[in-house]
Tab-separated table of C-alpha atoms and ligand atoms in Angstrom:
chain	number	residue	atom	x	y	z
A	150	UNK	CA	-182.168	-134.200	-254.649
A	151	UNK	CA	-184.256	-132.913	-251.487
A	152	UNK	CA	-184.632	-129.567	-251.607
A	153	UNK	CA	-182.987	-129.020	-248.265
A	154	UNK	CA	-180.165	-130.238	-249.626
A	155	UNK	CA	-180.069	-127.665	-252.679
A	156	UNK	CA	-180.839	-124.434	-249.798
A	157	UNK	CA	-179.838	-125.550	-245.953
A	158	UNK	CA	-181.516	-122.654	-244.246
A	159	UNK	CA	-178.487	-123.555	-241.463
A	160	UNK	CA	-175.593	-121.090	-241.502
A	161	UNK	CA	-172.980	-123.891	-240.108
A	162	UNK	CA	-169.839	-121.760	-238.849
A	163	UNK	CA	-168.513	-124.681	-236.138
A	164	UNK	CA	-165.675	-125.773	-238.967
A	165	UNK	CA	-165.082	-126.212	-242.492
A	166	UNK	CA	-165.755	-129.625	-242.686
A	167	UNK	CA	-169.647	-129.242	-243.104
A	168	UNK	CA	-169.177	-129.044	-247.115
A	169	UNK	CA	-171.311	-130.524	-248.644
A	170	UNK	CA	-170.552	-131.846	-252.867
A	171	UNK	CA	-172.204	-128.995	-255.206
A	172	UNK	CA	-174.094	-130.719	-257.762
A	173	UNK	CA	-171.192	-130.138	-259.966
A	174	UNK	CA	-168.499	-132.015	-257.495
A	175	UNK	CA	-170.920	-135.021	-257.406
A	176	UNK	CA	-171.452	-135.098	-261.338
A	177	UNK	CA	-167.460	-135.015	-260.958
A	178	UNK	CA	-167.301	-137.773	-258.778
A	179	UNK	CA	-170.520	-139.423	-260.418
A	180	UNK	CA	-168.033	-139.445	-264.159
A	181	UNK	CA	-164.644	-140.585	-262.791
A	182	UNK	CA	-162.905	-143.358	-264.484
A	183	UNK	CA	-161.749	-145.333	-261.022
A	184	UNK	CA	-159.308	-148.732	-260.856
A	185	UNK	CA	-158.632	-150.467	-257.938
A	186	UNK	CA	-156.445	-148.088	-255.754
A	187	UNK	CA	-154.116	-150.903	-253.896
A	188	UNK	CA	-152.940	-152.047	-256.922
A	189	UNK	CA	-152.386	-148.593	-257.937
A	190	UNK	CA	-154.782	-149.278	-260.636
A	191	UNK	CA	-157.340	-146.925	-259.840
A	192	UNK	CA	-156.649	-143.477	-262.943
A	193	UNK	CA	-158.539	-140.502	-260.862
A	194	UNK	CA	-156.835	-141.818	-257.455
A	195	UNK	CA	-153.435	-141.533	-260.267
A	196	UNK	CA	-154.523	-137.860	-261.872
A	197	UNK	CA	-155.204	-136.507	-258.564
A	198	UNK	CA	-151.257	-137.751	-257.190
A	199	UNK	CA	-149.464	-136.579	-259.712
A	200	UNK	CA	-151.601	-133.115	-260.130
A	201	UNK	CA	-151.039	-132.504	-256.747
A	202	UNK	CA	-147.316	-133.602	-256.543
A	203	UNK	CA	-146.760	-131.405	-260.505
A	204	UNK	CA	-149.275	-128.897	-258.079
A	205	UNK	CA	-146.190	-128.282	-255.434
A	206	UNK	CA	-143.129	-129.677	-257.290
A	207	UNK	CA	-142.386	-132.817	-254.794
A	208	UNK	CA	-141.839	-136.390	-255.940
A	209	UNK	CA	-144.380	-138.530	-254.822
A	210	UNK	CA	-148.202	-138.086	-253.435
A	211	UNK	CA	-150.786	-140.530	-252.159
A	212	UNK	CA	-154.072	-140.016	-252.131
A	213	UNK	CA	-155.455	-140.610	-248.076
A	214	UNK	CA	-159.106	-140.451	-246.067
A	215	UNK	CA	-158.325	-138.076	-243.668
A	216	UNK	CA	-155.470	-135.883	-242.632
A	217	UNK	CA	-155.190	-137.407	-238.854
A	218	UNK	CA	-154.311	-140.372	-241.351
A	219	UNK	CA	-151.206	-138.706	-243.626
A	220	UNK	CA	-149.978	-136.321	-241.084
A	221	UNK	CA	-149.341	-139.986	-238.377
A	222	UNK	CA	-148.153	-141.486	-241.373
A	223	UNK	CA	-145.056	-138.616	-242.117
A	224	UNK	CA	-144.781	-139.239	-238.532
A	225	UNK	CA	-143.684	-142.512	-238.612
A	226	UNK	CA	-142.632	-142.871	-241.993
A	227	UNK	CA	-139.657	-139.999	-240.074
A	228	UNK	CA	-139.037	-141.244	-236.925
A	229	UNK	CA	-138.324	-144.051	-234.803
A	230	UNK	CA	-139.778	-145.424	-231.629
A	231	UNK	CA	-138.530	-143.451	-228.095
A	232	UNK	CA	-137.661	-140.059	-230.965
A	233	UNK	CA	-139.288	-136.880	-229.637
A	234	UNK	CA	-141.408	-134.761	-232.217
A	235	UNK	CA	-141.520	-131.143	-232.340
A	236	UNK	CA	-144.348	-129.019	-231.936
A	237	UNK	CA	-146.682	-126.577	-231.203
A	238	UNK	CA	-148.199	-127.396	-228.184
A	239	UNK	CA	-151.546	-126.494	-229.684
A	240	UNK	CA	-150.772	-128.905	-233.299
A	241	UNK	CA	-153.489	-130.543	-234.575
A	242	UNK	CA	-151.311	-133.565	-234.416
A	243	UNK	CA	-150.980	-133.330	-230.798
A	244	UNK	CA	-153.820	-132.376	-229.328
A	245	UNK	CA	-155.940	-133.447	-231.984
A	246	UNK	CA	-155.261	-136.589	-233.121
A	247	UNK	CA	-156.136	-139.412	-230.253
A	248	UNK	CA	-152.563	-140.075	-229.156
A	249	UNK	CA	-151.588	-140.702	-231.938
A	250	UNK	CA	-147.384	-139.927	-232.179
A	251	UNK	CA	-147.295	-141.809	-228.948
A	252	UNK	CA	-149.573	-144.760	-230.454
A	253	UNK	CA	-148.410	-145.267	-234.246
A	254	UNK	CA	-145.250	-143.873	-233.943
A	255	UNK	CA	-143.834	-144.303	-229.958
A	256	UNK	CA	-143.123	-141.077	-229.854
A	257	UNK	CA	-142.987	-138.222	-227.503
A	258	UNK	CA	-143.270	-135.153	-228.046
A	259	UNK	CA	-141.449	-132.102	-227.135
A	260	UNK	CA	-144.446	-129.284	-227.230
A	261	UNK	CA	-143.101	-125.407	-227.698
A	262	UNK	CA	-145.128	-122.419	-226.410
A	263	UNK	CA	-145.694	-120.950	-229.042
A	264	UNK	CA	-146.879	-117.663	-229.967
A	265	UNK	CA	-151.435	-118.517	-232.207
A	266	UNK	CA	-150.137	-122.202	-232.790
A	267	UNK	CA	-146.268	-120.493	-234.533
A	268	UNK	CA	-143.403	-121.532	-233.386
A	269	UNK	CA	-139.676	-119.763	-234.241
A	270	UNK	CA	-136.733	-121.278	-235.498
A	271	UNK	CA	-134.728	-120.501	-231.973
A	272	UNK	CA	-137.239	-121.873	-229.757
A	273	UNK	CA	-137.051	-125.504	-232.643
A	274	UNK	CA	-133.396	-124.777	-231.891
A	275	UNK	CA	-133.453	-124.969	-227.547
A	276	UNK	CA	-135.933	-128.269	-228.364
A	277	UNK	CA	-133.380	-130.227	-230.194
A	278	UNK	CA	-132.347	-132.562	-227.221
A	279	UNK	CA	-128.297	-133.208	-226.283
A	280	UNK	CA	-126.535	-136.319	-227.576
A	281	UNK	CA	-127.333	-137.910	-224.782
A	282	UNK	CA	-128.614	-141.178	-224.047
A	283	UNK	CA	-130.895	-140.346	-220.712
A	284	UNK	CA	-132.540	-138.274	-223.868
A	285	UNK	CA	-135.265	-139.035	-226.241
A	286	UNK	CA	-134.047	-138.238	-229.813
A	287	UNK	CA	-134.396	-135.910	-231.426
A	288	UNK	CA	-136.211	-136.342	-235.271
A	289	UNK	CA	-138.837	-134.567	-236.726
A	290	UNK	CA	-140.390	-131.493	-236.061
A	291	UNK	CA	-143.947	-130.419	-237.320
A	292	UNK	CA	-145.680	-126.986	-237.438
A	293	UNK	CA	-149.424	-126.049	-239.040
A	294	UNK	CA	-150.049	-123.605	-241.824
A	295	UNK	CA	-152.829	-122.135	-240.567
A	296	UNK	CA	-152.471	-122.326	-237.779
A	297	UNK	CA	-156.480	-124.011	-236.573
A	298	UNK	CA	-156.340	-123.299	-232.870
A	299	UNK	CA	-154.013	-119.964	-233.593
A	300	UNK	CA	-157.534	-118.635	-235.026
A	301	UNK	CA	-156.437	-119.581	-238.929
A	302	UNK	CA	-153.370	-117.860	-238.890
A	303	UNK	CA	-150.624	-117.745	-241.734
A	304	UNK	CA	-146.327	-117.784	-241.273
A	305	UNK	CA	-143.770	-115.569	-242.101
A	306	UNK	CA	-142.611	-117.754	-245.141
A	307	UNK	CA	-138.825	-116.521	-244.239
A	308	UNK	CA	-139.634	-117.568	-240.290
A	309	UNK	CA	-140.558	-121.189	-241.662
A	310	UNK	CA	-137.149	-120.516	-243.969
A	311	UNK	CA	-135.381	-120.060	-240.220
A	312	UNK	CA	-136.900	-123.302	-238.905
A	313	UNK	CA	-135.667	-125.593	-241.870
A	314	UNK	CA	-132.361	-124.184	-241.586
A	315	UNK	CA	-132.568	-125.476	-238.240
A	316	UNK	CA	-133.148	-128.600	-239.350
A	317	UNK	CA	-130.854	-128.985	-241.625
A	318	UNK	CA	-128.437	-128.083	-239.560
A	319	UNK	CA	-128.972	-130.560	-237.021
A	320	UNK	CA	-130.233	-133.489	-239.431
A	321	UNK	CA	-134.039	-132.967	-238.617
A	322	UNK	CA	-136.665	-133.723	-240.840
A	323	UNK	CA	-139.290	-130.786	-241.330
A	324	UNK	CA	-143.449	-132.361	-241.802
A	325	UNK	CA	-145.729	-128.615	-242.519
A	326	UNK	CA	-149.564	-130.651	-241.343
A	327	UNK	CA	-151.160	-127.650	-244.415
A	328	UNK	CA	-154.917	-128.890	-244.045
A	329	UNK	CA	-155.515	-125.712	-244.233
A	330	UNK	CA	-152.082	-124.794	-247.117
A	331	UNK	CA	-154.699	-123.224	-249.408
A	332	UNK	CA	-155.754	-120.728	-247.228
A	333	UNK	CA	-152.627	-119.945	-245.989
A	334	UNK	CA	-151.443	-119.707	-249.516
A	335	UNK	CA	-154.528	-117.734	-251.737
A	336	UNK	CA	-154.081	-114.923	-248.188
A	337	UNK	CA	-150.642	-114.698	-247.972
A	338	UNK	CA	-149.805	-114.440	-252.298
A	339	UNK	CA	-147.455	-117.730	-251.694
A	340	UNK	CA	-146.988	-120.782	-253.526
A	341	UNK	CA	-147.044	-124.113	-253.847
A	342	UNK	CA	-143.517	-124.504	-255.536
A	343	UNK	CA	-141.956	-122.357	-252.633
A	344	UNK	CA	-143.546	-124.829	-250.042
A	345	UNK	CA	-142.706	-128.116	-252.437
A	346	UNK	CA	-138.798	-126.969	-251.528
A	347	UNK	CA	-138.896	-127.343	-248.307
A	348	UNK	CA	-140.396	-129.123	-246.736
A	349	UNK	CA	-139.903	-133.334	-246.384
A	350	UNK	CA	-143.298	-134.121	-246.619
A	351	UNK	CA	-146.974	-132.112	-246.296
A	352	UNK	CA	-150.598	-133.099	-246.096
A	353	UNK	CA	-152.986	-131.356	-247.493
A	354	UNK	CA	-157.000	-131.457	-246.659
A	355	UNK	CA	-159.749	-131.247	-249.507
A	356	UNK	CA	-162.820	-131.889	-246.969
A	357	UNK	CA	-161.723	-128.345	-245.327
A	358	UNK	CA	-162.373	-125.022	-246.869
A	359	UNK	CA	-161.983	-126.623	-250.372
A	360	UNK	CA	-164.617	-128.878	-250.299
A	361	UNK	CA	-164.764	-131.959	-251.142
A	362	UNK	CA	-166.684	-135.116	-248.433
A	363	UNK	CA	-163.313	-136.865	-247.775
A	364	UNK	CA	-159.856	-136.664	-248.751
A	365	UNK	CA	-156.546	-135.819	-247.727
A	366	UNK	CA	-152.914	-135.677	-250.247
A	367	UNK	CA	-149.368	-136.635	-248.463
A	368	UNK	CA	-146.807	-134.749	-250.045
A	369	UNK	CA	-143.099	-136.323	-250.395
A	370	UNK	CA	-139.876	-137.888	-251.671
A	371	UNK	CA	-140.493	-141.088	-254.185
A	372	UNK	CA	-138.680	-143.454	-251.346
A	373	UNK	CA	-140.707	-141.471	-248.669
A	374	UNK	CA	-144.320	-141.448	-250.595
A	375	UNK	CA	-143.015	-145.250	-250.998
A	376	UNK	CA	-142.502	-146.518	-247.356
A	377	UNK	CA	-145.648	-144.467	-246.443
A	378	UNK	CA	-147.798	-146.345	-248.978
A	379	UNK	CA	-147.424	-149.690	-246.976
A	380	UNK	CA	-147.645	-148.071	-244.051
A	381	UNK	CA	-150.905	-146.190	-245.353
A	382	UNK	CA	-152.284	-150.639	-245.972
A	383	UNK	CA	-151.129	-150.812	-241.812
A	384	UNK	CA	-153.583	-148.657	-241.431
A	385	UNK	CA	-155.855	-149.811	-242.956
A	386	UNK	CA	-156.419	-146.802	-245.371
A	387	UNK	CA	-155.722	-148.358	-249.000
A	388	UNK	CA	-159.403	-147.741	-250.507
A	389	UNK	CA	-160.135	-149.873	-253.289
A	390	UNK	CA	-162.375	-147.354	-255.838
A	391	UNK	CA	-161.269	-144.175	-254.188
A	392	UNK	CA	-161.367	-142.433	-257.252
A	393	UNK	CA	-164.919	-141.285	-256.930
A	394	UNK	CA	-163.990	-139.334	-253.772
A	395	UNK	CA	-160.500	-138.633	-255.383
A	396	UNK	CA	-162.767	-136.620	-258.365
A	397	UNK	CA	-164.040	-134.977	-255.599
A	398	UNK	CA	-160.698	-133.473	-254.753
A	399	UNK	CA	-159.796	-132.643	-257.913
A	400	UNK	CA	-162.436	-130.824	-258.628
A	401	UNK	CA	-162.212	-128.678	-254.971
A	402	UNK	CA	-158.777	-127.590	-256.295
A	403	UNK	CA	-158.816	-127.279	-259.613
A	404	UNK	CA	-162.377	-124.627	-258.441
A	405	UNK	CA	-162.595	-123.731	-254.977
A	406	UNK	CA	-158.969	-122.470	-254.382
A	407	UNK	CA	-160.447	-118.599	-255.507
A	408	UNK	CA	-163.506	-119.117	-253.472
A	409	UNK	CA	-161.241	-119.150	-249.935
A	410	UNK	CA	-160.687	-115.339	-250.707
A	411	UNK	CA	-164.084	-114.812	-250.221
A	412	UNK	CA	-164.236	-116.767	-247.181
A	413	UNK	CA	-161.310	-114.844	-245.709
A	414	UNK	CA	-163.717	-112.004	-246.862
A	415	UNK	CA	-166.782	-112.723	-244.915
A	416	UNK	CA	-164.776	-113.799	-242.127
A	417	UNK	CA	-163.694	-109.833	-242.097
A	418	UNK	CA	-167.126	-109.008	-241.594
A	419	UNK	CA	-167.840	-111.017	-239.162
A	420	UNK	CA	-165.531	-110.014	-237.385
A	421	UNK	CA	-166.267	-106.121	-237.718
A	422	UNK	CA	-169.936	-106.987	-236.720
A	423	UNK	CA	-168.731	-108.839	-233.122
A	424	UNK	CA	-165.956	-106.631	-231.925
A	425	UNK	CA	-167.263	-103.759	-232.118
A	426	UNK	CA	-170.183	-105.075	-229.184
A	427	UNK	CA	-168.051	-104.608	-225.404
A	428	UNK	CA	-169.237	-108.815	-224.416
A	429	UNK	CA	-166.174	-109.954	-226.377
A	430	UNK	CA	-162.969	-109.794	-224.869
A	431	UNK	CA	-160.066	-110.737	-226.862
A	432	UNK	CA	-160.164	-111.402	-230.796
A	433	UNK	CA	-157.126	-113.370	-232.374
A	434	UNK	CA	-156.629	-112.280	-235.396
A	435	UNK	CA	-157.888	-113.034	-238.473
A	436	UNK	CA	-156.123	-113.579	-241.859
A	437	UNK	CA	-158.105	-116.506	-243.392
A	438	UNK	CA	-160.936	-118.573	-242.412
A	439	UNK	CA	-161.110	-118.131	-238.821
A	440	UNK	CA	-162.414	-116.889	-236.213
A	441	UNK	CA	-161.736	-117.347	-232.786
A	442	UNK	CA	-163.313	-114.728	-229.688
A	443	UNK	CA	-163.265	-114.635	-226.442
A	444	UNK	CA	-166.448	-114.131	-224.534
A	445	UNK	CA	-167.185	-112.027	-221.144
A	446	UNK	CA	-169.072	-114.110	-218.389
A	447	UNK	CA	-169.007	-117.259	-216.825
A	448	UNK	CA	-170.486	-120.432	-219.252
A	449	UNK	CA	-170.971	-116.914	-222.274
A	450	UNK	CA	-169.392	-119.358	-224.757
A	451	UNK	CA	-171.862	-121.599	-224.349
A	452	UNK	CA	-174.818	-119.010	-224.049
A	453	UNK	CA	-174.034	-117.277	-227.204
A	454	UNK	CA	-173.783	-120.615	-228.551
A	455	UNK	CA	-177.069	-120.677	-227.312
A	456	UNK	CA	-179.174	-117.939	-229.238
A	457	UNK	CA	-177.659	-118.201	-232.349
A	458	UNK	CA	-178.593	-121.979	-232.642
A	459	UNK	CA	-181.795	-120.075	-231.445
A	460	UNK	CA	-180.919	-118.410	-234.972
A	461	UNK	CA	-180.203	-121.438	-236.899
A	462	UNK	CA	-176.584	-120.304	-236.557
A	463	UNK	CA	-174.128	-122.524	-235.774
A	464	UNK	CA	-170.381	-122.267	-233.851
A	465	UNK	CA	-168.447	-123.854	-231.808
A	466	UNK	CA	-167.509	-123.632	-228.407
A	467	UNK	CA	-163.942	-124.181	-227.864
A	468	UNK	CA	-162.926	-123.271	-224.551
A	469	UNK	CA	-164.854	-122.326	-221.732
A	470	UNK	CA	-164.200	-118.818	-222.799
A	471	UNK	CA	-164.108	-118.717	-226.611
A	472	UNK	CA	-166.651	-119.353	-229.731
A	473	UNK	CA	-164.960	-120.454	-232.867
A	474	UNK	CA	-166.252	-119.352	-236.490
A	475	UNK	CA	-165.232	-120.340	-239.421
A	476	UNK	CA	-166.668	-119.213	-243.117
A	477	UNK	CA	-166.957	-121.830	-245.928
A	478	UNK	CA	-168.174	-122.801	-248.936
A	479	UNK	CA	-171.219	-123.252	-247.696
A	480	UNK	CA	-171.261	-119.780	-246.574
A	481	UNK	CA	-173.095	-117.110	-248.259
A	482	UNK	CA	-173.102	-113.721	-248.771
A	483	UNK	CA	-176.778	-113.956	-247.223
A	484	UNK	CA	-176.173	-115.510	-244.536
A	485	UNK	CA	-172.830	-113.656	-243.119
A	486	UNK	CA	-175.365	-110.460	-243.960
A	487	UNK	CA	-177.498	-111.891	-241.435
A	488	UNK	CA	-175.869	-112.927	-239.172
A	489	UNK	CA	-174.266	-109.346	-239.466
A	490	UNK	CA	-178.090	-107.811	-238.489
A	491	UNK	CA	-177.816	-110.402	-235.469
A	492	UNK	CA	-175.334	-109.713	-234.321
A	493	UNK	CA	-175.302	-105.984	-234.794
A	494	UNK	CA	-179.344	-106.425	-232.467
A	495	UNK	CA	-177.723	-107.658	-229.712
B	1822	PLP	C1	-158.503	-130.282	-239.636
B	1822	PLP	C2	-157.272	-130.647	-239.692
B	1822	PLP	C3	-156.647	-131.771	-240.124
B	1822	PLP	C4	-156.821	-133.166	-240.381
B	1822	PLP	O1	-157.966	-133.737	-240.020
B	1822	PLP	P1	-158.956	-134.842	-240.034
B	1822	PLP	O2	-160.480	-134.770	-240.627
B	1822	PLP	O3	-158.110	-135.692	-239.884
B	1822	PLP	O4	-158.985	-134.509	-241.824
B	1822	PLP	C5	-155.744	-131.634	-239.290
B	1822	PLP	N1	-154.738	-130.701	-239.311
B	1822	PLP	C6	-155.468	-129.738	-238.831
B	1822	PLP	C7	-155.130	-127.993	-238.942
B	1822	PLP	C8	-157.053	-129.897	-239.347
B	1822	PLP	O5	-157.620	-128.655	-238.710
């Protein structure tokens, strides 16, 4: 293995998607039993799907190449062309999936002006169209937990239950974009089964903070997943010996979940150093592994990120005023300390 693979000199804070497999994960992949998953015969994929379905106490699960695909398949299976999907204005499904809701499902969006990417039951209720030929039929609500653009914030579970009640009363399905659900669960002490009970479908990512190279899981009922399996094939997401990736995902779920708490602690330490600086403006509350903050001055995010890059620290400018940093498996305590020294000296 090349040396730079094992001990990278770069502190990568642009996203938690940059993690590379650990030697133990590579070993799990290397020794995985595989078969043709399009025939349903890959034992490692089947094991991961069963493991996740049991974890959430949901009937069935489907392994897909990406979280975009699990979200888009979920939306496709819950809607008809011409329907309306309710979500926050900063939802990943709406602003970061290439217009997929329109492209794949032929639906339009009613976007809610939520707070930090989180919406309320009342807002959902007010966004449902009446049964009127002029209006699109509202059929689905999508929420995100943790909220990506909302700085990794976590919903209060009671607020999700309230949204679920509005959905039930009005015959709407409820989908969870849980790309970072495990960050939320470990931060709040909630558990997977609470979520499995509430949602019609859940998407979880192995390739964010959990540290697998690729792969997401879509969860739902038997009938839903049967339909989803067909849509996955149509979208070109049926992979053959996908067990090598599934083995990485299972390893991530079994060995990297507790490490998420360390990422959260690292994020809080970095945030505490940043907030002391007078060039740092408003910062979103840091609840998990994402730090989003404003910088004062023209072009400040670009200048800040260039300054950091010269010191081998990579951050992401996400708007004309905001910078994002994300902690993960490959950001060590030493890297966090070094970064804090750089910030302190600025
Ligand atoms: C990363 C992410 C996804 C899925 O992204 P992929 O890169 O397609 O796996 C979905 N939702 C949120 C909130 C994300 O952060």
